[in-house]
Amino acid sequence: MSDAEIKEVSSDGHKEETEKNGDENSADSKEAAQTEEKEKDSSQPEMNANTNAEEESLDVKKADKKTSKIKSKPGKKESKVLKEDINEPVGEPLEEANTEVLPENVFPLFMTSKTQEIYNCKCDEDVTEENPFKFIPKSDILEDMRLRAAVCDFHPFKQQILDYPGEDVLIVYDYEFKHGQNFIVALTEEAKELLLKAPEGEEGEAEEEGEEEEEDDTVYMYIPPEPKDWVSLGSEKEIEESIVKETRRKLKVSVKRIRREFGAPVQFSDRNVGDVKDGAVDCTSYDDHNFDIKRIELDKAVQAISEQVTEGTQTDWKYPRNANTQTYPREYTEDEQAALVATKECSDFVHEVAFDFHQALQQNEIMNVFYVDWVHLGDGDDAFGSKADNHLKEYQSFTDLQFSKDKMITCIQWHPTIKGVVATSVAEKLSFDQRIDNAAKVIMTPSLILIWSFADPIHPQLILEAPDDIFSFAFNPTDPNHIVGGCLNGQIVMWDIAAHADRLKQQRGSNRNKKRTVLPGFEDPNALKTPIVRYCAVSSIEHSHKAPVTDIQWLPDHMQINKMGVPQENASLQCTQLLSCATDHCVMLWDTKASKIHATAMYDEKKKSQQPSGVPDTFKHLDLTWKPLLRVTLSKSEPGGDHAPTKFSIQERQGDRSALTSGTENREADVTQTMQGGFHKPSSGKERTLQGVKTYVYVGTEDGEIVYADWMPQKDQDTGKIQTPKPAYYHVTHDGPVVSMQRSPFFKDVLLSVGGWTLALWKEGVSSGPILESSACNVKLSCAAWSPTRPGVFFVAKVDGSVDVWDLLDKTHEPALTQSVSPTAIMQIYPFQVTQKQQLIAVGDIAGTLHILEIPWSLRQATPNETTSVANYIEREVKRRAFVVERWNFREKEKREIEAEVKKKAGGMAAAMAPPTEEEKELRLRQEYEAYLNEEHTFLRELGIVQDEEIPLPAA
């Protein structure tokens, strides 16, 4: 009885018993069927053994499939089928199925790993369970047996292989070791064909088994999948590539048009192409690579609606005529106004808008609401750089392979009147001892000043020849054709370049490549060469400086100094006097005017001879006879040598003529003004004495000192001689020679000094010290200069090739910007205002290269009220300095009082005020000497020089 019949017969109350009975009946029927099959098998012993084995294997496979299906059934059906399987005697057929019978002439073969490598049939690599067949040439097997003999795995089948008729021997990989070895070998052609056709037969039998299988009534249970971790296989990259991304920055276009031009009629007309230059322009097509983009995805859309167009028209007035009208304003009477104000509506309105009204008034007080920002948006901006750009940019560089290469630039000066012209002096990079050792070479090397122009960055425009290396020179502010320089040997040199002034005024590209009409045979071979200008006057070496001239300056055109050091008015308004300093402890005043005696002698000499080699005779009266008009000796207040000046600065400057109206010669002297130079000065002759000019000069020395001294000689009270007075004060501030002493172009009484590794700001009139002193820099400083347009900015050069930009309104403890300019040490810098929108700074290095840098907008454009802010900062620093001095004095006074109190307690007031006796002095000196000997012995013992026994004893 089947399960379906049992389900139909069973009732609801006895369903379980019916199913049990059905199971027992089905088990009995299956046992009877198996007994009949065994009897049939035993009655036919003549059948082929191979056929029986195949049938048994098929039965086993069916039983396995049935078992697997039954196991997947849940509930009672699973227990029912398991009972049936246990009752079936399936043990014997399973064991028979595991040992299949090989066909005739097919034998199991064990192949070692070495043999597998020889025949390229490695297990699970060359042969697998899915592809187990491998053909081996018969010749390879015979060769292997010849070489390895009995070691060869094919040696047991040697005779069969020799008798094998074919060329290739078939071996089959036995993945499950069904026949006891890892391979089986076919030694006849019939066995080979049988093994090759066996898989096809198995596939056909499997299909027949599938058809014979009964309908499966298995119930499957759903098991939800469990989430697992994401494993990247590259799909996300394909998704990213398919997404369209914006790679270019979007363009912003603003189109503006005047309102009155909207709707205006436009008229087009024809014109001739030849009327305008480049009138015809060909717009040829070309491939735009900006749009050569591979389109991965393209979305298109179409909307089937009609287009909408908005149009308008205006009627023209054909008959215009003038018309006017006049109205009178509506005014309330006083009664109407009073009644309106008294109404509740007016009161509510006032209370409602009162807050907004007060807020609008406050906004009007805070800012100008009528200020148009768009109109003032571009004020002060220029074409170079932006306002946010604060870096120095290279504008031009000058170097000459013949004259300036491997030489250091010692001084830089811009031409006062011709823009784009700058002069530099070059000198050999030799110390004093090296100059002595190479004296012959140094004498033969020319000493030059090179004048460069932006018109020709390759060749200098002029070359000024000097008797020795120039360390400082200056253009005459009123007559730039006159140049003065200070030599290494202490002499003062003058040049006159008036004959070559036109060469410096030539525009860019017009001095060398310009073609001139010259007759054949009359060409000037020196037309393109740089002219060399010889000096026209040199000072007397006996009366010159005894050391290299380190600084030289022209006096302003509104003043001159007489032999007694009195400043007087210069009626000619021409710069004729100059100051120079050197490390020979002197500051000298020189006058270029010819005296009456010199003028007469010069007139007589003109009749007799001319200057040699075309040298102008402008300063012929000074040549080799030039002497200083005034000599200022800087002596120290205490013994120990004099001050050796390297840089100096006076308060008066070119262009500032306020001293001409600041005082008269009859002003009474004041003792309190003596320190500031505002004392009465005697008049001499026709010239008016300038009482407002301070005769004090700031001097920076070779020892890092800042000296404040008076150049006017005075009568010594002890000796009765007229000599330079002692300096008013001096401070040892810098840890190296002072290399720059610059006055602020905005404040006459503020100076910047640089020396060694520090810089300092000084306020004239503050004698206690600098108002600002920087900490020691990591790199030595070489030069400094104020900005010509910003009161709080100055530039400092360093020997590592970088430039520091200091902004007092931004930072006072460190530079606001540091930028590397040159790979070598920088020797000189000089900023210059070219135009309102362009400012350049010249930087000269030790390699002989002159760098021209452009200063950005942020460093040249002064901020609003910057002058006032800097002045307030200086005033605060002066007050701070005065407070510091006051605290110093208070602490000194407190210290003296404490010492006096201690002495008073020890021995009374008399003992405290009495000086120490000779015995006390000797005892104190002896104690100090003993302490020194002990410290010396301790130091020598630590070095291992002396032993502990060698204790020095002081002499009695």
Short mmCIF file of N, CA, C and O in Angstrom, two decimals, residues 177-220:
data_model
loop_
_atom_site.label_atom_id
_atom_site.label_comp_id
_atom_site.label_asym_id
_atom_site.label_seq_id
_atom_site.Cartn_x
_atom_site.Cartn_y
_atom_site.Cartn_z
N PHE A 177 41.82 6.79 -6.05
CA PHE A 177 42.56 5.54 -5.79
C PHE A 177 41.61 4.32 -5.73
O PHE A 177 41.65 3.49 -4.83
N LYS A 178 40.70 4.29 -6.70
CA LYS A 178 39.74 3.18 -6.74
C LYS A 178 40.43 1.84 -7.02
O LYS A 178 39.96 0.79 -6.58
N HIS A 179 41.51 1.84 -7.75
CA HIS A 179 42.21 0.62 -8.14
C HIS A 179 43.53 0.46 -7.39
O HIS A 179 44.40 -0.29 -7.81
N GLY A 180 43.75 1.23 -6.31
CA GLY A 180 44.91 1.04 -5.47
C GLY A 180 46.12 1.87 -5.83
O GLY A 180 47.07 1.95 -5.04
N GLN A 181 46.18 2.50 -7.02
CA GLN A 181 47.32 3.31 -7.45
C GLN A 181 46.79 4.66 -7.93
O GLN A 181 45.57 4.87 -8.07
N ASN A 182 47.75 5.57 -8.20
CA ASN A 182 47.33 6.89 -8.65
C ASN A 182 47.07 7.00 -10.14
O ASN A 182 46.52 8.01 -10.61
N PHE A 183 47.47 6.05 -10.91
CA PHE A 183 47.21 6.05 -12.36
C PHE A 183 46.81 4.64 -12.79
O PHE A 183 47.11 3.64 -12.10
N ILE A 184 46.15 4.56 -13.97
CA ILE A 184 45.93 3.30 -14.69
C ILE A 184 46.44 3.49 -16.10
O ILE A 184 46.38 4.61 -16.63
N VAL A 185 46.97 2.41 -16.73
CA VAL A 185 47.60 2.49 -18.03
C VAL A 185 46.93 1.48 -18.95
O VAL A 185 46.59 0.35 -18.57
N ALA A 186 46.66 1.91 -20.20
CA ALA A 186 46.08 1.04 -21.24
C ALA A 186 47.21 0.59 -22.15
O ALA A 186 47.86 1.44 -22.78
N LEU A 187 47.42 -0.76 -22.29
CA LEU A 187 48.56 -1.28 -23.04
C LEU A 187 48.16 -1.85 -24.40
O LEU A 187 48.99 -2.49 -25.08
N THR A 188 46.89 -1.69 -24.80
CA THR A 188 46.45 -2.08 -26.15
C THR A 188 45.57 -0.98 -26.69
O THR A 188 45.02 -0.15 -25.93
N GLU A 189 45.38 -0.99 -28.01
CA GLU A 189 44.54 0.01 -28.66
C GLU A 189 43.09 -0.19 -28.26
O GLU A 189 42.34 0.79 -28.09
N GLU A 190 42.62 -1.48 -28.11
CA GLU A 190 41.23 -1.71 -27.74
C GLU A 190 40.96 -1.18 -26.33
O GLU A 190 39.90 -0.56 -26.06
N ALA A 191 41.90 -1.42 -25.39
CA ALA A 191 41.71 -0.90 -24.03
C ALA A 191 41.70 0.63 -24.02
O ALA A 191 40.94 1.24 -23.26
N LYS A 192 42.55 1.26 -24.84
CA LYS A 192 42.57 2.73 -24.91
C LYS A 192 41.24 3.26 -25.39
O LYS A 192 40.70 4.24 -24.85
N GLU A 193 40.65 2.64 -26.45
CA GLU A 193 39.37 3.10 -26.98
C GLU A 193 38.27 2.91 -25.95
O GLU A 193 37.37 3.74 -25.80
N LEU A 194 38.37 1.78 -25.19
CA LEU A 194 37.34 1.52 -24.18
C LEU A 194 37.36 2.56 -23.06
O LEU A 194 36.31 3.02 -22.59
N LEU A 195 38.57 2.94 -22.63
CA LEU A 195 38.66 3.96 -21.57
C LEU A 195 38.19 5.33 -22.05
O LEU A 195 37.60 6.10 -21.30
N LEU A 196 38.51 5.67 -23.30
CA LEU A 196 38.09 6.97 -23.82
C LEU A 196 36.59 7.06 -24.00
O LEU A 196 36.00 8.14 -23.86
N LYS A 197 35.89 5.91 -24.31
CA LYS A 197 34.44 5.92 -24.53
C LYS A 197 33.66 5.73 -23.24
O LYS A 197 32.45 5.89 -23.22
N ALA A 198 34.31 5.36 -22.17
CA ALA A 198 33.61 5.09 -20.91
C ALA A 198 32.87 6.32 -20.39
O ALA A 198 31.72 6.21 -19.95
N PRO A 199 33.45 7.56 -20.38
CA PRO A 199 32.70 8.71 -19.86
C PRO A 199 31.41 8.98 -20.62
O PRO A 199 30.41 9.39 -20.05
N GLU A 200 31.41 8.76 -21.97
CA GLU A 200 30.21 9.01 -22.74
C GLU A 200 29.11 8.06 -22.32
O GLU A 200 27.93 8.41 -22.19
N GLY A 201 29.46 6.77 -22.07
CA GLY A 201 28.47 5.81 -21.62
C GLY A 201 27.88 6.16 -20.28
O GLY A 201 26.69 6.02 -20.05
N GLU A 202 28.69 6.65 -19.38
CA GLU A 202 28.21 7.02 -18.05
C GLU A 202 27.23 8.18 -18.13
O GLU A 202 26.24 8.22 -17.41
N GLU A 203 27.49 9.15 -19.03
CA GLU A 203 26.57 10.27 -19.17
C GLU A 203 25.22 9.79 -19.66
O GLU A 203 24.15 10.22 -19.21
N GLY A 204 25.24 8.83 -20.64
CA GLY A 204 23.96 8.32 -21.14
C GLY A 204 23.18 7.58 -20.08
O GLY A 204 21.96 7.73 -19.96
N GLU A 205 23.89 6.78 -19.26
CA GLU A 205 23.21 6.06 -18.20
C GLU A 205 22.64 7.01 -17.16
O GLU A 205 21.56 6.77 -16.62
N ALA A 206 23.39 8.10 -16.90
CA ALA A 206 22.87 9.06 -15.93
C ALA A 206 21.58 9.68 -16.42
O ALA A 206 20.66 9.95 -15.65
N GLU A 207 21.49 9.96 -17.74
CA GLU A 207 20.25 10.52 -18.27
C GLU A 207 19.10 9.53 -18.14
O GLU A 207 17.98 9.90 -17.80
N GLU A 208 19.40 8.23 -18.42
CA GLU A 208 18.34 7.22 -18.28
C GLU A 208 17.88 7.12 -16.84
O GLU A 208 16.69 6.99 -16.55
N GLU A 209 18.81 7.20 -15.89
CA GLU A 209 18.43 7.13 -14.49
C GLU A 209 17.55 8.30 -14.11
O GLU A 209 16.59 8.15 -13.36
N GLY A 210 17.89 9.47 -14.63
CA GLY A 210 17.06 10.63 -14.34
C GLY A 210 15.64 10.46 -14.83
O GLY A 210 14.69 10.92 -14.21
N GLU A 211 15.44 9.79 -16.00
CA GLU A 211 14.09 9.58 -16.52
C GLU A 211 13.33 8.56 -15.69
O GLU A 211 12.12 8.65 -15.53
N GLU A 212 14.11 7.54 -15.18
CA GLU A 212 13.45 6.49 -14.44
C GLU A 212 13.07 6.91 -13.03
O GLU A 212 12.29 6.24 -12.37
N GLU A 213 13.67 7.99 -12.55
CA GLU A 213 13.36 8.40 -11.19
C GLU A 213 11.91 8.80 -11.07
O GLU A 213 11.33 9.38 -11.98
N GLU A 214 11.36 8.45 -9.96
CA GLU A 214 9.97 8.77 -9.69
C GLU A 214 9.84 10.25 -9.35
O GLU A 214 10.80 10.95 -9.11
N GLU A 215 8.63 10.68 -9.36
CA GLU A 215 8.34 12.08 -9.05
C GLU A 215 8.73 12.37 -7.61
O GLU A 215 8.35 11.65 -6.69
N ASP A 216 9.50 13.45 -7.44
CA ASP A 216 10.02 13.80 -6.12
C ASP A 216 9.00 14.63 -5.38
O ASP A 216 8.51 15.65 -5.90
N ASP A 217 8.60 14.15 -4.18
CA ASP A 217 7.65 14.89 -3.35
C ASP A 217 8.33 15.49 -2.12
O ASP A 217 7.72 15.61 -1.06
N THR A 218 9.64 15.83 -2.30
CA THR A 218 10.40 16.38 -1.17
C THR A 218 9.90 17.78 -0.83
O THR A 218 9.64 18.60 -1.72
N VAL A 219 9.75 18.08 0.45
CA VAL A 219 9.36 19.40 0.94
C VAL A 219 10.62 20.13 1.38
O VAL A 219 11.35 19.65 2.25
N TYR A 220 10.89 21.28 0.76
CA TYR A 220 12.09 22.05 1.06
C TYR A 220 11.74 23.17 2.03
O TYR A 220 10.70 23.82 1.89
#
